[in-house]
mmCIF file of C-alpha atoms in Angstrom:
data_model
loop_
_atom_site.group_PDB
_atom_site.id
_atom_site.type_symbol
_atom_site.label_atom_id
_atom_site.label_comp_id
_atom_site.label_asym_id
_atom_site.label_seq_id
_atom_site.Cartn_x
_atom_site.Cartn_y
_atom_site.Cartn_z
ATOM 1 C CA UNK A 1 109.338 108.172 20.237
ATOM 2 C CA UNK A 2 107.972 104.393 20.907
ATOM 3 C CA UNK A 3 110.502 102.745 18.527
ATOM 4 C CA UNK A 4 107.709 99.322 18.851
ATOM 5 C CA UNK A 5 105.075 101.513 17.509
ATOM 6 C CA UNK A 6 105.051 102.752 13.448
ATOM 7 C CA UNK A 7 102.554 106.035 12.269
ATOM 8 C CA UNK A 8 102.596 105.786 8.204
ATOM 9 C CA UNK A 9 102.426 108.952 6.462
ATOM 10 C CA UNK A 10 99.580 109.753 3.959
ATOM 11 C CA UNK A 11 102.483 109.179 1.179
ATOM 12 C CA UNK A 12 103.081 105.635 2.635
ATOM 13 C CA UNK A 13 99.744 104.597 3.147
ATOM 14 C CA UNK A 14 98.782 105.168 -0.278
ATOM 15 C CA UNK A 15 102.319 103.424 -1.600
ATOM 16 C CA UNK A 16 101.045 100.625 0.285
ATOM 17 C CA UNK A 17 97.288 100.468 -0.755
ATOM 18 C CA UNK A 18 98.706 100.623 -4.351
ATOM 19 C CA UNK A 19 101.191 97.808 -4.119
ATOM 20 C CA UNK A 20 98.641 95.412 -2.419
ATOM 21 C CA UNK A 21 96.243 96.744 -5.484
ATOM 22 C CA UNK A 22 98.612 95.739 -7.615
ATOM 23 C CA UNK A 23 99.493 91.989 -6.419
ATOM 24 C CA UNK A 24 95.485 91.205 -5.856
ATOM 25 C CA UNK A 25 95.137 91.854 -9.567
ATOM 26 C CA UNK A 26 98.339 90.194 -10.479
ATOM 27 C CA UNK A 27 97.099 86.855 -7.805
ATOM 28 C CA UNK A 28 93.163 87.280 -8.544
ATOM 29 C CA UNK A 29 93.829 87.049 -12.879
ATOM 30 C CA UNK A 30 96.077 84.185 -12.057
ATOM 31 C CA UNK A 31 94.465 82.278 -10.024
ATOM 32 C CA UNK A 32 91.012 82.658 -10.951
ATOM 33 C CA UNK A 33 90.648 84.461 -13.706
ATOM 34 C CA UNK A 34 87.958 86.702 -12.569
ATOM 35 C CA UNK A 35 87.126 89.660 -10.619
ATOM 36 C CA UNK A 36 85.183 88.202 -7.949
ATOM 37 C CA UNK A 37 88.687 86.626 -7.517
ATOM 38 C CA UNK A 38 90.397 89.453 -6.901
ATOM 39 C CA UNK A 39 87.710 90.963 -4.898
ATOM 40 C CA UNK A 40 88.363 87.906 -2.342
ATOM 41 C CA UNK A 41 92.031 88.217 -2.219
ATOM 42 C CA UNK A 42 92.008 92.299 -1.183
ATOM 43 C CA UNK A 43 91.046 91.960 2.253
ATOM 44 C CA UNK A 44 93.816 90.068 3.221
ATOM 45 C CA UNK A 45 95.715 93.363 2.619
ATOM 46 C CA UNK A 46 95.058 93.612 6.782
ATOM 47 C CA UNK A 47 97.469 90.624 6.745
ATOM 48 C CA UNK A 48 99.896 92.513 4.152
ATOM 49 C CA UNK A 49 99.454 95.573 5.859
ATOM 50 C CA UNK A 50 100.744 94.150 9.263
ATOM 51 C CA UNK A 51 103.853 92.233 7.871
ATOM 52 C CA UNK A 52 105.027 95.076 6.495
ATOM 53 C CA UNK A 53 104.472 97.448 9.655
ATOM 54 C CA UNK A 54 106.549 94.798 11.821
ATOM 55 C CA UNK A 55 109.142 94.396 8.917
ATOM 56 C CA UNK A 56 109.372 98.682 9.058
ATOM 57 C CA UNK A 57 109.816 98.442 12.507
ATOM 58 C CA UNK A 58 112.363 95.800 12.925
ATOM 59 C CA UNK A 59 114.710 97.868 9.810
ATOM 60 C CA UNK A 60 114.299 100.820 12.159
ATOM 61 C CA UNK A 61 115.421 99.298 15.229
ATOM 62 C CA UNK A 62 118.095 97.892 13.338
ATOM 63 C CA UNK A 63 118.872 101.029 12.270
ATOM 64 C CA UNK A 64 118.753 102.439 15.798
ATOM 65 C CA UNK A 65 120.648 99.537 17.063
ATOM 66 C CA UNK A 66 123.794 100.057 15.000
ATOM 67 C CA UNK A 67 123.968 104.008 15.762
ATOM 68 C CA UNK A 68 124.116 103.403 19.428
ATOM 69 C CA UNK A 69 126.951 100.711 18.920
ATOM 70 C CA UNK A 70 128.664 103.913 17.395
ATOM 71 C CA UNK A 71 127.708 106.235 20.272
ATOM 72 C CA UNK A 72 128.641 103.740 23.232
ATOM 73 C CA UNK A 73 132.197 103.247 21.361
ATOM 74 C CA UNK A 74 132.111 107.427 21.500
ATOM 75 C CA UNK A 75 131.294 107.840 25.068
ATOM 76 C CA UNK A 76 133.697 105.076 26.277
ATOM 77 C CA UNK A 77 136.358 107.132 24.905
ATOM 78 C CA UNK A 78 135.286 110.136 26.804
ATOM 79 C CA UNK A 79 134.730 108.205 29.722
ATOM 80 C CA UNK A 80 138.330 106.715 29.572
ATOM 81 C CA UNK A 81 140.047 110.149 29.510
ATOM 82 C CA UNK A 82 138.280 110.937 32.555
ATOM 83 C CA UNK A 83 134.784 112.524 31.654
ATOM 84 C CA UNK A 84 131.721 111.979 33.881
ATOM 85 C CA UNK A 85 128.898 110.226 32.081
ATOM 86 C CA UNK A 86 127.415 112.777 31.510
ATOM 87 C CA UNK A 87 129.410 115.278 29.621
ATOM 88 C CA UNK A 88 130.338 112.629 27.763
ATOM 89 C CA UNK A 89 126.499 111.993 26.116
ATOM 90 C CA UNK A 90 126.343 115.941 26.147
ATOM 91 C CA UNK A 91 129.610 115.927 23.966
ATOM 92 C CA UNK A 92 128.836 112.376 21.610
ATOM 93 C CA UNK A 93 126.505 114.569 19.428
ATOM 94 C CA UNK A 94 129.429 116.745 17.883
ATOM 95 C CA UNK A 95 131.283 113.353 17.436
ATOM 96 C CA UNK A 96 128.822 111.794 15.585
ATOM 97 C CA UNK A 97 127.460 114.497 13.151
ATOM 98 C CA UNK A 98 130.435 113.073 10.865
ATOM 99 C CA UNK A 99 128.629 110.314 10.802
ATOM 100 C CA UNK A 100 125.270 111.137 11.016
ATOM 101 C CA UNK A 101 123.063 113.668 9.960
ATOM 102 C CA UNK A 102 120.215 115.810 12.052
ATOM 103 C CA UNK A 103 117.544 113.390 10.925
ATOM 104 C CA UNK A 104 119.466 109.971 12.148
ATOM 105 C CA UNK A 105 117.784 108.452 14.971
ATOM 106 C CA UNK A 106 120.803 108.742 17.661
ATOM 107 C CA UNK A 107 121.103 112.290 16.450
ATOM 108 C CA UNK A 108 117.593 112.958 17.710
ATOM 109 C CA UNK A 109 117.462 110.834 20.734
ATOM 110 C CA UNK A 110 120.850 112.535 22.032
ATOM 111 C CA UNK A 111 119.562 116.117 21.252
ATOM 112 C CA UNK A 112 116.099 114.554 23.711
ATOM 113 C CA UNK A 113 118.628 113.675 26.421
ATOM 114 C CA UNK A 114 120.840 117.016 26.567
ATOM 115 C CA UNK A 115 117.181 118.776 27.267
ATOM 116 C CA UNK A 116 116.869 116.334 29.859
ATOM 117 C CA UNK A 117 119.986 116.144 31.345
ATOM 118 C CA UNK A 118 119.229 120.265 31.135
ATOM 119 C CA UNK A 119 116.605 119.676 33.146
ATOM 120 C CA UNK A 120 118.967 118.503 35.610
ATOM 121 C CA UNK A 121 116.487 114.641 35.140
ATOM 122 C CA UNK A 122 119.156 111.667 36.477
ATOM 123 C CA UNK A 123 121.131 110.458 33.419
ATOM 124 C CA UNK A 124 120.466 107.097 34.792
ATOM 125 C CA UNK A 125 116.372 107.865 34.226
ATOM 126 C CA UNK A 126 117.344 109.400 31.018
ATOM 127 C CA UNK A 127 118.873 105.983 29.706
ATOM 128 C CA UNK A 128 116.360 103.759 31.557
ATOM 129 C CA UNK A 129 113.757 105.762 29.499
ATOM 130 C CA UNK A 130 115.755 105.267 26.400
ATOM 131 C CA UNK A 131 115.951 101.522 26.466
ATOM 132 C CA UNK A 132 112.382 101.354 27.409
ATOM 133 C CA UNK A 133 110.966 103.210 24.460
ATOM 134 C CA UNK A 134 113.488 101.526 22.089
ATOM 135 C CA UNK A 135 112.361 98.415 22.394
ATOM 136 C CA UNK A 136 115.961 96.954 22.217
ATOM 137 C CA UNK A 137 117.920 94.391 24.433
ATOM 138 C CA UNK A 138 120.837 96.177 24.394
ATOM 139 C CA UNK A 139 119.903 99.626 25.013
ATOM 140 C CA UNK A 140 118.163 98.254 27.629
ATOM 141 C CA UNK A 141 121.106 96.291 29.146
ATOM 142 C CA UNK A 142 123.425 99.405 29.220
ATOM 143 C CA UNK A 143 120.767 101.459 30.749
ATOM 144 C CA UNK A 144 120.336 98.476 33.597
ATOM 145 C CA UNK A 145 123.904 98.586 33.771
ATOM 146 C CA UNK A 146 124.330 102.490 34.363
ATOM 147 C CA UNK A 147 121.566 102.981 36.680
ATOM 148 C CA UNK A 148 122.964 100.081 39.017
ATOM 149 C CA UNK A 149 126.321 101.158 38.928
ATOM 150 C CA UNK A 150 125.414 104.996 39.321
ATOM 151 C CA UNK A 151 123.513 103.959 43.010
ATOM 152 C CA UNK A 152 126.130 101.658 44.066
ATOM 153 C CA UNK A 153 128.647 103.568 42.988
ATOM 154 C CA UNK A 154 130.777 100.984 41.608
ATOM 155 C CA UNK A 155 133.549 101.058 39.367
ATOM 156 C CA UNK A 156 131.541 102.587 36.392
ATOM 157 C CA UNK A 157 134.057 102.741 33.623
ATOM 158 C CA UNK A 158 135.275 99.444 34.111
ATOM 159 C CA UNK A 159 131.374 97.941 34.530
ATOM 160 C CA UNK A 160 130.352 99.788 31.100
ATOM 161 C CA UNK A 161 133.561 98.945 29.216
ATOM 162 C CA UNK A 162 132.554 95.294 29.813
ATOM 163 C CA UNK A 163 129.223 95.713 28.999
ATOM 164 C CA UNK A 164 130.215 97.915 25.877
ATOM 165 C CA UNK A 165 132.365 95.261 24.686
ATOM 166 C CA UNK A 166 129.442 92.532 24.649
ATOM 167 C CA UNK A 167 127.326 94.533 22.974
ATOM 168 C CA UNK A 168 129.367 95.331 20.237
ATOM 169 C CA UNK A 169 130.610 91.491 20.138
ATOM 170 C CA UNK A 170 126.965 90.664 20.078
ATOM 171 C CA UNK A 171 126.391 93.623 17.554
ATOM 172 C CA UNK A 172 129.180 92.181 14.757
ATOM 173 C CA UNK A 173 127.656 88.488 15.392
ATOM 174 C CA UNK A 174 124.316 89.760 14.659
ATOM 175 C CA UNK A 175 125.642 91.272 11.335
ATOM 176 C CA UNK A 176 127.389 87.820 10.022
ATOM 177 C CA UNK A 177 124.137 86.077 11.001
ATOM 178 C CA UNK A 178 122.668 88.905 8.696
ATOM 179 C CA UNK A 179 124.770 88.635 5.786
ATOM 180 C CA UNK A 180 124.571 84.981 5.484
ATOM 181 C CA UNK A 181 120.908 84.968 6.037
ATOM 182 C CA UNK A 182 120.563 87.491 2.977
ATOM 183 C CA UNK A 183 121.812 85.560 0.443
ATOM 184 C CA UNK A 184 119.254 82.573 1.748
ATOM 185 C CA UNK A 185 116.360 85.861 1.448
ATOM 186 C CA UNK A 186 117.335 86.690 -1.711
ATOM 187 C CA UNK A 187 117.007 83.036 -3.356
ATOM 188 C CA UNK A 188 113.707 82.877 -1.122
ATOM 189 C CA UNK A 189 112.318 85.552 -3.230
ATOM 190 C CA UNK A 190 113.260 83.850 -6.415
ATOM 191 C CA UNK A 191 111.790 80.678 -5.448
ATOM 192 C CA UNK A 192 108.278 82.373 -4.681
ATOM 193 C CA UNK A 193 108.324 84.131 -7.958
ATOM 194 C CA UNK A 194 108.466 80.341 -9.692
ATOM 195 C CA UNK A 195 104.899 79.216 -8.754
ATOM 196 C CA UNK A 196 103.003 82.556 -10.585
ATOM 197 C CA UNK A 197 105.749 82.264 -13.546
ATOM 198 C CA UNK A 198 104.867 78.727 -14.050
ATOM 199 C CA UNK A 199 101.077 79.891 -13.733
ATOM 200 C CA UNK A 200 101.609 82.479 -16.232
ATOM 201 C CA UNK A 201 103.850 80.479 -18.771
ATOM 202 C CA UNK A 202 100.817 77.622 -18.769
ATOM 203 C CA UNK A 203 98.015 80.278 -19.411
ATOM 204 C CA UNK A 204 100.088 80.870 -22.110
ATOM 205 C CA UNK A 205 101.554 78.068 -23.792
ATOM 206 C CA UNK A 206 98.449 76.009 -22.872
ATOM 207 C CA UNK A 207 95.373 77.764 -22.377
ATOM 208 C CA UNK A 208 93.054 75.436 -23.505
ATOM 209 C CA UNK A 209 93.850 73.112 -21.160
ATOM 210 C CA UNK A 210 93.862 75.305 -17.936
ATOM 211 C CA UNK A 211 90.101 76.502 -18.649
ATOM 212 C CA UNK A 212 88.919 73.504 -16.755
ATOM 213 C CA UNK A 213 90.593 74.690 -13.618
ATOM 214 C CA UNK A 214 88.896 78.664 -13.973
ATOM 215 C CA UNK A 215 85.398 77.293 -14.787
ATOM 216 C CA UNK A 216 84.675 74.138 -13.119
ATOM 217 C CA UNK A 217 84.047 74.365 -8.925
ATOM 218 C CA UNK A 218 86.643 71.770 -8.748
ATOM 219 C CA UNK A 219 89.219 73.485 -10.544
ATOM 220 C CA UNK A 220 88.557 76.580 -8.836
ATOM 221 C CA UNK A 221 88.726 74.556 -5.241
ATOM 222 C CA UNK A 222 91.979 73.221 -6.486
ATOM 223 C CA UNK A 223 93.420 77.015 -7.421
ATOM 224 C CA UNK A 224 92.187 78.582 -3.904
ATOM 225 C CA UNK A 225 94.169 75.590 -2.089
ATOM 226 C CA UNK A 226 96.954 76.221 -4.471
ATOM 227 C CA UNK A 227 97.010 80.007 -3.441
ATOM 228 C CA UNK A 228 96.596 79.290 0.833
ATOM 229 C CA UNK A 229 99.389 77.182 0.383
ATOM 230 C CA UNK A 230 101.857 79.258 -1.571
ATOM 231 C CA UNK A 231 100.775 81.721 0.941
ATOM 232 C CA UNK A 232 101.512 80.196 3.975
ATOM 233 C CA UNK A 233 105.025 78.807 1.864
ATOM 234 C CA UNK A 234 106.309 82.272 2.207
ATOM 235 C CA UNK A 235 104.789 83.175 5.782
ATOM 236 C CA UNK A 236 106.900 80.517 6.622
ATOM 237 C CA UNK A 237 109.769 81.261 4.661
ATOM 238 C CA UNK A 238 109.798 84.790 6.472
ATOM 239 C CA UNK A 239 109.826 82.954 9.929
ATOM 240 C CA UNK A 240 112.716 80.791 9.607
ATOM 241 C CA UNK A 241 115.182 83.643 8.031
ATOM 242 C CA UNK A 242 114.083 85.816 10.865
ATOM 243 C CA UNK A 243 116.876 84.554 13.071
ATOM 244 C CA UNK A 244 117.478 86.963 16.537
ATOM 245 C CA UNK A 245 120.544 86.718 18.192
#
């Protein structure tokens, strides 16, 4: 599995096709009043379509990320009571099932690498693969770490419990950064509900008024720059919480 690339199911394509369906109408009635409107806001679904693919990937990298925190913390144990490398990745599965289930991601990636390792392939090559289909810095740093120290034969349990360490230290930063920036997400989402509320409480409470700006070219000028800028508000609000460390 290429953990950079994302294949929707049926199910979740049409999920998505509905929610965008929903928000043009919900965007094109308040901001234009009309269904030309909404027709112009539905293509940038392609937009929509490819925030949300690179938002599903990063939660599943994530995901993968903090499972192989778990299993490096397993096999570092097994290589500290004297187990080769690669008994220890053929015995981390049993470990983990009381953690994880069949369908977790390290579940199926170690069940991958005991056909491999089967297959008598290196487990340095194994590893290397690993990080390269992940996608992630630190899967790919531990697979660096083992091939190098597998050829020169260096002190391998000491090299990886050093490199295990700053992973997990890195992996527990990451998470503080996370839960700080969450809070900051969660208000972010608030404040781009206000601008549509507003919009909808003055269609309301003064709909006489706001005519001028859904029938006159000016008015309707005025809305679409209204509508580019609220939507580049929260492209940019996504940016700036995206914090990597």
């Amino acid at each position: 599995m290429n953990y950079s690339i994302y294949k929707r199911t049926k199910l979740e394509w049409f999920k998505l096709m509905g929610i965008w369906f929903l928000i043009s109408i919900s965007l094109g009635m308040l901001f234009y009043k009309s269904f030309i409107g909404i027709l112009i806001i539905v293509p940038f679904g392609i937009v929509f379509e490819k925030i949300n693919k690179k938002k599903l990937i990063e939660k599943r990298k994530n995901e993968l990320s903090g499972q192989f925190v778990e299993f490096l913390q397993v096999i570092m144990s097994s290589l500290k009571a004297g187990t080769s490398l690669e008994r220890a990745i053929l015995s981390a599965r049993e470990r983990l099932y009381s953690l994880y289930n069949n369908d977790s991601l390290i579940i199926i990636e170690l069940l991958s690498m005991e056909r491999s390792l089967k297959m008598n392939i290196p487990v340095e090559d194994i590893l290397y693969d690993f990080g390269k289909r992940s996608g992630i810095e630190d899967i790919n740093q531990f697979a660096e770490v083992c091939k190098v120290s597998k050829r020169a034969g260096g002190n391998l349990i000491k090299v990886m419990e050093h490199t295990i360490r700053c992973i997990v230290d890195k992996n527990e930063m990451e998470r503080e950064i996370q839960a700080f920036i969450s809070g900051k997400k969660i208000e972010g989402k608030f404040m781009t509900a206000i601008l549509p509320a507003i919009l909808l409480y003055m269609n309301i409470s003064m709909s006489d008024m706001m005519k001028s700006l859904y029938q006159s070219s000016l008015g309707k000028a005025v809305m679409s720059g209204v509508l580019i800028g609220y939507g580049l508000c929260c492209l940019w609000f996504d940016k700036i919480t995206d914090i990597k460390v």
